[in-house]
Short mmCIF file of C-alpha atoms in Angstrom, two decimals:
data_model
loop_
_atom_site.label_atom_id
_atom_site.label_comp_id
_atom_site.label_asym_id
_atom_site.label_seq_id
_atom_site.Cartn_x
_atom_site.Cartn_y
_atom_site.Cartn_z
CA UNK A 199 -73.15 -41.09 -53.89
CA UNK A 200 -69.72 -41.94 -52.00
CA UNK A 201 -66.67 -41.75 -54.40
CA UNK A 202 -63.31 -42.47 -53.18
CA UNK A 203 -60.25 -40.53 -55.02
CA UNK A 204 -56.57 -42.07 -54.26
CA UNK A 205 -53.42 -41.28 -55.85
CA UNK A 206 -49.73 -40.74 -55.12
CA UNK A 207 -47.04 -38.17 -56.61
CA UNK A 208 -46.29 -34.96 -56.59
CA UNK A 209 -48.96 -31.49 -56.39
CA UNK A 210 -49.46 -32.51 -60.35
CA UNK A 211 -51.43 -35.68 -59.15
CA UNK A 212 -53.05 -33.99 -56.36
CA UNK A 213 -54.59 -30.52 -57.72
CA UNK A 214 -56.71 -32.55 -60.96
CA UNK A 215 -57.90 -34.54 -57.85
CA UNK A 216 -59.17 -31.86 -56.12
CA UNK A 217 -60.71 -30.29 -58.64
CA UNK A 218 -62.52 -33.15 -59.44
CA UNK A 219 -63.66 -33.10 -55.54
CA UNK A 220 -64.96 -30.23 -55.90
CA UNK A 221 -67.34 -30.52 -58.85
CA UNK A 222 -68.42 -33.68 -57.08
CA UNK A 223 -69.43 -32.28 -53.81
CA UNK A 224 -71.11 -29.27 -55.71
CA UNK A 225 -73.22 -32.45 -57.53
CA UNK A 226 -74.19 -33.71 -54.08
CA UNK A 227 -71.10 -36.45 -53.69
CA UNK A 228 -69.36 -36.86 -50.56
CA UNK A 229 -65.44 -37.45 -51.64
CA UNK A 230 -62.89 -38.42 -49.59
CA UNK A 231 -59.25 -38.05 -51.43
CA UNK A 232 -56.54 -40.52 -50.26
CA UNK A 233 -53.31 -38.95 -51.07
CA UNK A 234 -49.30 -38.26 -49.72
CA UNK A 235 -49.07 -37.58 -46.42
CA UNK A 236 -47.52 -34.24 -47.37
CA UNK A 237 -49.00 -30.75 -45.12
CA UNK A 238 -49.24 -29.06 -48.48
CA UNK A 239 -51.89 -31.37 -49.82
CA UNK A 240 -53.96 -31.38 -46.71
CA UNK A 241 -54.08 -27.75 -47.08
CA UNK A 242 -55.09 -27.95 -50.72
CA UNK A 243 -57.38 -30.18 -50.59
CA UNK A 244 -59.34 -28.45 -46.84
CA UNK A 245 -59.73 -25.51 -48.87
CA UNK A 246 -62.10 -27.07 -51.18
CA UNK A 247 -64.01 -28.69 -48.48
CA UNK A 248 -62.43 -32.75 -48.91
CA UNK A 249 -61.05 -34.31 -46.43
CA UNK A 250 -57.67 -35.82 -46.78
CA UNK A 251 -57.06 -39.61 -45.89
CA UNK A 252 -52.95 -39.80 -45.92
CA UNK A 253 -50.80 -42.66 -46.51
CA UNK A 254 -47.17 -43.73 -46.67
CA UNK A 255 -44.08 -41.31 -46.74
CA UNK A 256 -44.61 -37.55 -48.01
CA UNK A 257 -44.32 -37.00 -51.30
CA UNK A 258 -41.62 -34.06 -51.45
CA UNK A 259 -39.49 -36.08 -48.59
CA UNK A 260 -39.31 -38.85 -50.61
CA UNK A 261 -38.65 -36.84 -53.77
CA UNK A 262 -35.80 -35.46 -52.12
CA UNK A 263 -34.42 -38.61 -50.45
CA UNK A 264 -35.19 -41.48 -52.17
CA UNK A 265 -31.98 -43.29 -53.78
CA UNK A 266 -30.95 -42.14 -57.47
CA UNK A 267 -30.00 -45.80 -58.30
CA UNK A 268 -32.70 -47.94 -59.80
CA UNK A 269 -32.51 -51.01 -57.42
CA UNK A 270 -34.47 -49.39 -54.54
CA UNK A 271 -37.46 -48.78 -57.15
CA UNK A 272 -39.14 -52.22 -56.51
CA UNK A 273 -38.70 -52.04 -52.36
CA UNK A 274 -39.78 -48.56 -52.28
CA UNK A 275 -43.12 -49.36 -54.76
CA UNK A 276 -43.81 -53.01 -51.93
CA UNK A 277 -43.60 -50.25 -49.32
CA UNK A 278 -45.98 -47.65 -50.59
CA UNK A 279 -48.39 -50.88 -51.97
CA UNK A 280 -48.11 -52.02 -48.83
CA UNK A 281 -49.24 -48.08 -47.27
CA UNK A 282 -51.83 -48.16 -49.14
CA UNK A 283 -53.11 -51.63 -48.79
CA UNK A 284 -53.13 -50.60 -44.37
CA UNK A 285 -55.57 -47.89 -45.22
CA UNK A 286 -57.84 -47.66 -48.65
CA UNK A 287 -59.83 -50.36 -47.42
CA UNK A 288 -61.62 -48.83 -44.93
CA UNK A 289 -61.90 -45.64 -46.81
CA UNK A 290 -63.32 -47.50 -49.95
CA UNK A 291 -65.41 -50.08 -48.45
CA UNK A 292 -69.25 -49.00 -48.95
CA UNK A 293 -68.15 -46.61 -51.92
CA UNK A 294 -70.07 -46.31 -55.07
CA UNK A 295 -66.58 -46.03 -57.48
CA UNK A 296 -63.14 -45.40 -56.70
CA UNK A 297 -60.84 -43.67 -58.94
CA UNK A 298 -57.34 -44.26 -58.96
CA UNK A 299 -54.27 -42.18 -60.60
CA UNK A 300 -50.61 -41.08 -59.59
CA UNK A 301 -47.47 -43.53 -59.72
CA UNK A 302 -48.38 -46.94 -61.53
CA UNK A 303 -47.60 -48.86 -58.41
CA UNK A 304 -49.83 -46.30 -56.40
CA UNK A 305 -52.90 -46.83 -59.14
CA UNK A 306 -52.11 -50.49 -59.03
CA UNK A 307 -52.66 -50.59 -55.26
CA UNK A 308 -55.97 -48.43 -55.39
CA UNK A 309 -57.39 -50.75 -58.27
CA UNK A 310 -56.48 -53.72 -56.43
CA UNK A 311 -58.10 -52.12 -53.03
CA UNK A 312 -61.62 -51.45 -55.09
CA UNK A 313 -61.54 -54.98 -56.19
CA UNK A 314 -61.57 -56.16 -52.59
CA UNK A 315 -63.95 -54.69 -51.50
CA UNK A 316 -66.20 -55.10 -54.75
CA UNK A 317 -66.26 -51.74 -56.47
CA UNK A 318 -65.67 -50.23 -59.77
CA UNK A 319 -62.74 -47.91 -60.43
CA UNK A 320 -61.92 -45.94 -63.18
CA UNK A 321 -57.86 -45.40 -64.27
CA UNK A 322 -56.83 -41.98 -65.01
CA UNK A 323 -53.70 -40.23 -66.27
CA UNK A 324 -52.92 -37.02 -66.57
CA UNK A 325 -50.78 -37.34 -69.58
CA UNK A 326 -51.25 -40.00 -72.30
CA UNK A 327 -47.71 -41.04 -72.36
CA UNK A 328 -48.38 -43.85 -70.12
CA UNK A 329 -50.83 -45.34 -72.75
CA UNK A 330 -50.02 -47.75 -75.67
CA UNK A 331 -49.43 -45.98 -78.94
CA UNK A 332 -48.27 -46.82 -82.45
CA UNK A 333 -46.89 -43.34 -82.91
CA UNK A 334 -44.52 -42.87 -80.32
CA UNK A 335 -42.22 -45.03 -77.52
CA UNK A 336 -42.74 -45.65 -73.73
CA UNK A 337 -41.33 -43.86 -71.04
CA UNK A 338 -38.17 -45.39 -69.92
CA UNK A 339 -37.73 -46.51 -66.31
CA UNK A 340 -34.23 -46.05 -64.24
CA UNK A 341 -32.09 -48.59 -65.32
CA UNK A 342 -33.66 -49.83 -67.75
CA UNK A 343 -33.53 -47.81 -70.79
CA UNK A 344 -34.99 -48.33 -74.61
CA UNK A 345 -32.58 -50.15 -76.88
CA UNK A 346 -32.04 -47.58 -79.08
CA UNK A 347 -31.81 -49.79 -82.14
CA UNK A 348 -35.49 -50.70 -81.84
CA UNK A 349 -37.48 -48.13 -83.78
CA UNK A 350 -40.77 -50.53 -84.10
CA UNK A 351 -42.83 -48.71 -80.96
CA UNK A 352 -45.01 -51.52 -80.47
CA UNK A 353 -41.82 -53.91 -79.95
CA UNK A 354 -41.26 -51.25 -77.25
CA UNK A 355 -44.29 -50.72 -75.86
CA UNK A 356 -44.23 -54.89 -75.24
CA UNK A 357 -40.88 -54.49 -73.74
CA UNK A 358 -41.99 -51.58 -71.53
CA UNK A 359 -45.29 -53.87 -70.32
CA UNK A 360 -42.00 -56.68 -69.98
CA UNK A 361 -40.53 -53.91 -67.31
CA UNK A 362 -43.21 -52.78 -65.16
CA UNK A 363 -43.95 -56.31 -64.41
CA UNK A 364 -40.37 -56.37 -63.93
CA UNK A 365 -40.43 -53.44 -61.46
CA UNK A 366 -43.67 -53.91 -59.69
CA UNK A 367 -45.51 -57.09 -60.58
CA UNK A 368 -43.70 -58.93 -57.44
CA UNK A 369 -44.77 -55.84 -55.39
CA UNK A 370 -48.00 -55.96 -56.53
CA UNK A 371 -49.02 -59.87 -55.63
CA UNK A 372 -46.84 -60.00 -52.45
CA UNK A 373 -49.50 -57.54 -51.40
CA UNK A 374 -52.85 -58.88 -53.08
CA UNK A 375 -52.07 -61.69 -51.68
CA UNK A 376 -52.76 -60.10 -48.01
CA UNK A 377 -55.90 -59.22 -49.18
CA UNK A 378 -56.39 -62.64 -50.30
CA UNK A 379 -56.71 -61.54 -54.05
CA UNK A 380 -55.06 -63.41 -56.87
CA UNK A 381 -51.52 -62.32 -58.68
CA UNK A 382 -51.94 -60.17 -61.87
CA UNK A 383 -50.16 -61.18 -64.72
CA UNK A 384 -49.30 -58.16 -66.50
CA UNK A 385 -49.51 -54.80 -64.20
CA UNK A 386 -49.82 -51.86 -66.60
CA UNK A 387 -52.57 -53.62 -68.24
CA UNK A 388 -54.12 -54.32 -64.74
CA UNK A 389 -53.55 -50.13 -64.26
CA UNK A 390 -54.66 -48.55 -67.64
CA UNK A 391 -58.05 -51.21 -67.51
CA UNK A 392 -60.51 -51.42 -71.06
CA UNK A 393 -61.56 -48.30 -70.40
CA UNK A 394 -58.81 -45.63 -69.17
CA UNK A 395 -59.72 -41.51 -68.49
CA UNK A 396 -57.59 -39.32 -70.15
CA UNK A 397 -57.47 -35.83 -68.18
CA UNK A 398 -55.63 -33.80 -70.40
CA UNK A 399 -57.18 -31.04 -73.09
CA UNK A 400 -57.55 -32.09 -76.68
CA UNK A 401 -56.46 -29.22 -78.14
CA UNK A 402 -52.72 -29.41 -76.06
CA UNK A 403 -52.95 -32.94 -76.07
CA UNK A 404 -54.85 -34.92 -78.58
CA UNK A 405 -55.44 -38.60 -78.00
CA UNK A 406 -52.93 -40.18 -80.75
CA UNK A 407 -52.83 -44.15 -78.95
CA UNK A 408 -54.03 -47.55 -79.93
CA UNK A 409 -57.11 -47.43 -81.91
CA UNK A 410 -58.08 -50.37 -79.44
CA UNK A 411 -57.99 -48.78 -76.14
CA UNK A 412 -61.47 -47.12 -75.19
CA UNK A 413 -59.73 -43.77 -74.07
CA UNK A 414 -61.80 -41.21 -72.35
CA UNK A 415 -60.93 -37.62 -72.72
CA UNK A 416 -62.34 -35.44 -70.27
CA UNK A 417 -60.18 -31.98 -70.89
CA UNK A 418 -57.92 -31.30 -67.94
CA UNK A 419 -58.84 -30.92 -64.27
CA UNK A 420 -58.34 -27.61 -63.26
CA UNK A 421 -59.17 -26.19 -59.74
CA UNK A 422 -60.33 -23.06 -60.09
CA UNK A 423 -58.56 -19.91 -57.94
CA UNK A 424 -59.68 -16.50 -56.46
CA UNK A 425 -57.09 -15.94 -54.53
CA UNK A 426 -56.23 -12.39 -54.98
CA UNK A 427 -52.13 -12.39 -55.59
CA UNK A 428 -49.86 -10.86 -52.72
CA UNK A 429 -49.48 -7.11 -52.10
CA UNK A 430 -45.68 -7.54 -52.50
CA UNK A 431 -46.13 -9.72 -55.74
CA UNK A 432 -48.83 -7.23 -57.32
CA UNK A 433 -46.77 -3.80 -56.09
CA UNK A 434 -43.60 -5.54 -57.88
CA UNK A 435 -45.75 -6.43 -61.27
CA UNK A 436 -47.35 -2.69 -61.38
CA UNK A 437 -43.90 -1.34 -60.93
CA UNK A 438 -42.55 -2.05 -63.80
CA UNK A 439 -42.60 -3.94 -67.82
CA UNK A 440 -44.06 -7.39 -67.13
CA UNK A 441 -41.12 -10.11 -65.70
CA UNK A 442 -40.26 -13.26 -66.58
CA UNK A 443 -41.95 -15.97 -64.26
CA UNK A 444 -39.68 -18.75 -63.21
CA UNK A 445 -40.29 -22.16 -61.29
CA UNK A 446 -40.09 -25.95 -61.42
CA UNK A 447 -42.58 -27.09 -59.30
CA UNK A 448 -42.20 -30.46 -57.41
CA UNK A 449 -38.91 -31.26 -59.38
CA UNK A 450 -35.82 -30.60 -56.65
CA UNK A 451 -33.79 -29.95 -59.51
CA UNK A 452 -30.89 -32.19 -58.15
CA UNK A 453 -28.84 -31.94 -61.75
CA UNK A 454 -28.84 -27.77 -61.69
CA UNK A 455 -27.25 -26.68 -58.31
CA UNK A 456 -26.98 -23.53 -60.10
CA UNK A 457 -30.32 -23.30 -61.30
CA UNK A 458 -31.53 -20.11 -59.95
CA UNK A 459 -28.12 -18.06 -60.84
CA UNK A 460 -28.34 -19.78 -64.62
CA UNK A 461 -32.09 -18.52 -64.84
CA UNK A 462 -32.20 -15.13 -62.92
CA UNK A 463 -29.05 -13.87 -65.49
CA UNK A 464 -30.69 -15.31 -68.32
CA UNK A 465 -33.73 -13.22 -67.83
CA UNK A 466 -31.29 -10.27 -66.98
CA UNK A 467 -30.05 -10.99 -70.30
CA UNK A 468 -32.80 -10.19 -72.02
CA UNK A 469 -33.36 -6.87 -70.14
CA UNK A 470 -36.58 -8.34 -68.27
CA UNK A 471 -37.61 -8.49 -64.59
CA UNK A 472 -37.86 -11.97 -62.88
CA UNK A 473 -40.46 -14.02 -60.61
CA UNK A 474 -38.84 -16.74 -58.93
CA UNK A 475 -41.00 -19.52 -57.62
CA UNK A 476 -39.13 -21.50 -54.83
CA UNK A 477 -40.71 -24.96 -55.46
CA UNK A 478 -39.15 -27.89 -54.49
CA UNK A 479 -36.02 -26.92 -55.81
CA UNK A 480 -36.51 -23.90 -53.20
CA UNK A 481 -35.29 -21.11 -55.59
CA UNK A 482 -34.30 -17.55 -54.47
CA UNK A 483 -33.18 -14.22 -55.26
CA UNK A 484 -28.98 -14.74 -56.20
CA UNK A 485 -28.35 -11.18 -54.84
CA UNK A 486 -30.33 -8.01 -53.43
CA UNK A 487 -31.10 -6.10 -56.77
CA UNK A 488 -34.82 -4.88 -57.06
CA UNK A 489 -35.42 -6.56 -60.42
CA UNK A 490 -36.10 -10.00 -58.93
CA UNK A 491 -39.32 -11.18 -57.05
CA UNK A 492 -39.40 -14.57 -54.82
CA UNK A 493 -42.94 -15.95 -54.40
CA UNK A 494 -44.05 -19.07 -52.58
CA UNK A 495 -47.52 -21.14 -54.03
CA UNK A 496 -49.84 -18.30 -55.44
CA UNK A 497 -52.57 -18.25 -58.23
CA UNK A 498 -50.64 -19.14 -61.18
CA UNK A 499 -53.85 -18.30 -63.47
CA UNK A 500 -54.45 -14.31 -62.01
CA UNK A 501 -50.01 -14.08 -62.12
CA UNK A 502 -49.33 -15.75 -65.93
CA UNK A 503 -51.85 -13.11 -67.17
CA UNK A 504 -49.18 -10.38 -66.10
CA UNK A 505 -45.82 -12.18 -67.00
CA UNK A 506 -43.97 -12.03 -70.40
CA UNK A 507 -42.85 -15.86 -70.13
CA UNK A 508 -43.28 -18.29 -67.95
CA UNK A 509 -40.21 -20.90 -67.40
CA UNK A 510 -40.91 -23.94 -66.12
CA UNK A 511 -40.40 -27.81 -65.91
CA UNK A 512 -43.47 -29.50 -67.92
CA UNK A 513 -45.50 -30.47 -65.97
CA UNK A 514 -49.08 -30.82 -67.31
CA UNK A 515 -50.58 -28.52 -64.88
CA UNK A 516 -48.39 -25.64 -64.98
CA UNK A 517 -47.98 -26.08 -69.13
CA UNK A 518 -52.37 -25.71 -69.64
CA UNK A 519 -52.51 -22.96 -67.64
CA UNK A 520 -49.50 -20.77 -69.21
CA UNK A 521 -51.46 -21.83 -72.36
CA UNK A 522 -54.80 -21.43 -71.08
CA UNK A 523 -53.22 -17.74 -69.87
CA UNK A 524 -51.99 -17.14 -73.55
CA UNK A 525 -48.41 -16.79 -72.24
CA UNK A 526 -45.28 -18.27 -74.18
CA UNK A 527 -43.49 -20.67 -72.21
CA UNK A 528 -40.08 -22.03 -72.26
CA UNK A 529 -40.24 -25.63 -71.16
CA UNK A 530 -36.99 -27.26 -69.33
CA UNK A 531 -37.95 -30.82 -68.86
CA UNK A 532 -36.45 -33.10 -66.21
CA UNK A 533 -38.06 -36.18 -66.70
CA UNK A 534 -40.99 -38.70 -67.02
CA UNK A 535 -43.90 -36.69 -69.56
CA UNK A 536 -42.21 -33.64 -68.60
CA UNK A 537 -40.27 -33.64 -72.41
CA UNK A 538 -43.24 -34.85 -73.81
CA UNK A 539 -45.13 -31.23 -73.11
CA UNK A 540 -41.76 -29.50 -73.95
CA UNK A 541 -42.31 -30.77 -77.83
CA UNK A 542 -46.54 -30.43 -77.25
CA UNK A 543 -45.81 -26.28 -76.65
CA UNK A 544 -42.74 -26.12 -79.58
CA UNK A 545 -45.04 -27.92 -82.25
CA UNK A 546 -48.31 -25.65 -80.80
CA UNK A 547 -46.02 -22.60 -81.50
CA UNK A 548 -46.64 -21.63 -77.98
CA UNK A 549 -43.01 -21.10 -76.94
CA UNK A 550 -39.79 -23.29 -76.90
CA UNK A 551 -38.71 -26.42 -76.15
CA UNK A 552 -35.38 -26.33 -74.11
CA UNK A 553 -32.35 -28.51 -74.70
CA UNK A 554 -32.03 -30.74 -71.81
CA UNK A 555 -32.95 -30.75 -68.04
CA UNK A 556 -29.98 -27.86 -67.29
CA UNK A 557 -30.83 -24.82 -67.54
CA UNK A 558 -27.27 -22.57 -68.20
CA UNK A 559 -26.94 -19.05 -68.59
CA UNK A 560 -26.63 -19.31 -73.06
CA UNK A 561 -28.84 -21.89 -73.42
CA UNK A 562 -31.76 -20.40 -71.61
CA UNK A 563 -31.18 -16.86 -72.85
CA UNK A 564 -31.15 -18.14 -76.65
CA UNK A 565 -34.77 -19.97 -75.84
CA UNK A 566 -36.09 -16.80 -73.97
CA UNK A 567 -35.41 -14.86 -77.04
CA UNK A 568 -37.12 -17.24 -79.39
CA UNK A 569 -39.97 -17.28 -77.06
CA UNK A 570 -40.23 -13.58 -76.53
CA UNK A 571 -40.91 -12.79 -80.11
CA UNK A 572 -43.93 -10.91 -81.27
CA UNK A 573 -44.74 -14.13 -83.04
CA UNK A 574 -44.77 -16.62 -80.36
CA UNK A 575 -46.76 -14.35 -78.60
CA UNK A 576 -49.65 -14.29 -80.99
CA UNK A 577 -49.64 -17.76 -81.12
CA UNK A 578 -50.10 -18.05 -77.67
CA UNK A 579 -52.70 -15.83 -77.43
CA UNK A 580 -55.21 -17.80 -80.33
CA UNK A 581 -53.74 -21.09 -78.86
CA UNK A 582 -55.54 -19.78 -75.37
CA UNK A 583 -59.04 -19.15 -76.43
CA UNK A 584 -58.88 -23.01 -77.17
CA UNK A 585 -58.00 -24.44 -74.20
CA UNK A 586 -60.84 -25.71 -72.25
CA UNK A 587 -61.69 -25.07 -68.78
CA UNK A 588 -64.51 -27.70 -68.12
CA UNK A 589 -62.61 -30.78 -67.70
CA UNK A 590 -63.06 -31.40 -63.99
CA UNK A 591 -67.21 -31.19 -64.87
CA UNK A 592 -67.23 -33.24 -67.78
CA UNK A 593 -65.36 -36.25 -65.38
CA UNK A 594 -68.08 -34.97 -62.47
CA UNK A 595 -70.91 -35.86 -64.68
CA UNK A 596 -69.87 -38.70 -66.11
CA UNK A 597 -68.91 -40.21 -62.68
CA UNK A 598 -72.55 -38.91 -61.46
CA UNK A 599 -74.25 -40.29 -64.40
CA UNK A 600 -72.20 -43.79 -64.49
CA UNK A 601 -72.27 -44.94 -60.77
CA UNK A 602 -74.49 -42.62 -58.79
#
C-alpha cells in the first residue's frame, strides 16, 4: 500500500503526520510525507524512517515574515497552491489514498492534487474548530472579523464558508485550472469533504458539530519519544523542587517583546524554578541566576512528568500531552484554535485559561497560582489516565483496512 501524507503549517501539523507514518510503515505502508520545506521537519520526520518531499517557503520563515495586514493572505495562499500543485503530483500519482491536513488552502491544494490523478483522500484536522457546529462560531480570518451582533452560529458559519471562498476560492481555480480540473464552488466544503477525520481525543475534545457531518474521531496522533532528556536539563530538575516549564512553540510571539522577562518573574513570583523553551519566539534566560533552565526541542512527555506547570500557547499537541502527563497548564492563546484549548483545559479543571495573548508579570502570576493549587492538580492527574494514546493506530488501521 502507497499512502501519500501532505500538509502545511507549523510542527503542530507536522508531528500527528509523522506519527501516523510511523504506524503505517510498521503495517507494511510505504509513506512519503509532503510537508514545509523547513530543516526541522526533515529531521523529524528521518527519524521515524519517512522521507520528506518539501514544498514552497519554510514554515517558521514565513511565520516570521509574512505581512500582518490581511491583503497579502490571498497572494500568499495562490503561491503556496501553486507550490504544491509543481510537486504533489508526482508524489501522489500511483498512490492508494492521500491524506491531506494543515492550512485550508494547503488541504485544498492536496485534495485537488488526489483528484487529478484519480485517488481518494481523506480531510483531517487536528482541532474541530474548523468544522460546522450549531454550538459555537467560526474562526475569524484577518480582516474580516464576526459581526458581533450576530449570535445565530449557523448565520456565521454561512458567512465564514462566504469568506474562505472569499480568501482562497480564486486561488484555488486559478490553479485547478492548470491541472485542467474544474473551479469549486464553495472551498471549505471542497476541504472538510462528507466524511472529515477528526484527530483530536474525545475526552479533551469531544465532537460537539453538525449532526450531519460524518466526523471521524480517531484520538490524537501522537509520536511516541525515547529520547532520554539532556544531562544539563535532568541535573537542573534533580537539583531542586520541580520548575515551572515555559514555551510557545511555533508562535513568534510578535505582540509580547517582553515575553520571556513577563514569564521568568512570574514564575519567580511564585517561588518556583523555570524551564524556558526557546521556540519560535526564541526565549532565554533574562539574567544569569541558577533558577532558570533554557532548553531547545526535547521530549516534552519524559520533561512534563517532572514540572509543576507547564505554560504554553494552545496548541493541540503541546495541551494533550501536559494532560496526558497529568500536569496543570496555564494556557496563553495567540490565535486560530489556540483559545479554543485555553477554555477545553479551564472547563476540564486541568489548569487556567489566561486573559489574552500577553503574558505580563500580574496577570500570569495570578493564573500560576490558580493553577498551582492542590486542587487543579488532582484534577489533572484523573483527567490523565483518560487521555488516550492510540490515536495514530486507530487512523493506521482504518487507512489499512479502507484502501489497502
Amino acid at each position: 500500500m502507497r499512502v501519500v501524507l501532505s500538509t502545511y503549517g507549523s510542527r503542530g501539523d507536522v508531528q500527528p503526520m509523522a506519527a501516523l507514518a510511523l504506524r503505517l510503515r510498521e503495517l507494511g505502508a510505504q509513506v512519503r510525507v509532503c510537508a514545509p520545506a523547513d530543516e526541522e521537519f526533515a529531521e523529524l520526520l528521518a527519524g521515524v524512517g519517512v522521507p520528506m518531499v518539501p514544498f514552497g517557503p519554510s514554515a517558521r520563515v514565513l511565520t516570521r515574515t509574512a505581512p500582518r495586514s490581511p491583503e497579502g493572505l490571498p497572494q500568499r495562499a495562490a503561491a503556496l497552491i501553486a507550490g504544491q500543485f509543481e510537486v504533489l503530483p508526482a508524489v501522489a500519482e500511483g498512490a492508494d489514498v492521500l491524506v491531506a491536513t494543515g492550512m485550508t488552502p494547503a488541504a485544498a491544494g492536496a485534495r485537488s492534487v488526489a483528484e487529478k490523478v484519480g485517488i481518494p483522500s481523506v480531510s483531517v484536522t487536528f482541532q474541530q474548530v474548523t468544522l460546522p457546529s450549531p454550538v459555537r462560531p467560526p474562526l475569524a480570518y484577518p480582516g474580516r472579523p464576526l459581526p458581533p451582533e450576530v449570535t445565530d452560529n449557523r448565520v456565521l458559519w454561512d458567512l465564514d464558508a462566504r469568506n474562505v471562498d472569499a480568501l482562497f476560492g480564486e486561488a484555488l481555480n486559478t490553479n485547478r485550472a492548470t491541472l485542467g480540473l474544474p473551479p469549486v464552488d464553495h472551498v471549505r466544503d471542497h476541504v472538510v469533504g462528507d466524511r472529515p477525520w477528526l484527530a483530536t481525543d474525545p475526552v479533551l475534545d469531544p465532537w460537539q458539530g453538525e449532526p450531519d457531518l460524518d466526523v471521524v474521531q480517531t484520538g490524537a496522533w501522537l509520536l511516541p519519544d525515547e529520547r532520554p532528556l539532556p544531562a544539563g536539563l535532568s541535573a537542573f530538575l534533580d537539583a531542586g523542587e520541580p520548575p515551572v516549564y515555559v514555551g510557545f512553540g511555533s508562535m513568534p510571539l510578535h505582540a509580547s517583546p517582553d515575553a520571556a522577562e513577563a514569564v521568568v518573574e512570574a514564575v519567580r513570583a511564585q517561588g518556583r524554578r523555570a524551564v524556558v523553551a526557546r521556540g519560535w519566539a526564541d526565549l532565554a534566560p533574562i539574567d544569569d541566576l541558577a533558577d532558570c533552565f533554557a532548553v531547545g526541542e526535547v521530549n516534552q512527555r519524559a520533561l512534563f512528568g517532572r514540572v509543576a506547570a507547564v505554560v504554553h500557547h494552545g496548541g493541540a499537541g503541546t495541551t494533550t500531552t501536559a494532560a496526558r502527563a497529568g500536569v496543570p497548564q496555564v494556557v496563553v492563546p495567540q490565535l486560530a484554535d489556540q483559545p479554543y484549548w485555553a477554555s477545553r483545559v479551564a472547563e476540564l479543571g486541568i489548569g487556567v485559561a489566561h486573559d489574552g495573548p500577553v503574558p505580563a508579570v500580574e496577570s500570569l502570576s495570578v493564573a500560576l497560582k490558580a493553577a498551582l493549587t492542590p486542587e487543579v492538580r488532582a484534577r489533572a492527574a484523573a483527567v490523565a489516565g483518560t487521555v488516550r494514546a492510540d490515536g495514530a493506530d486507530v487512523a493506521a488501521k482504518l487507512l489499512t483496512d479502507t484502501f489497502g
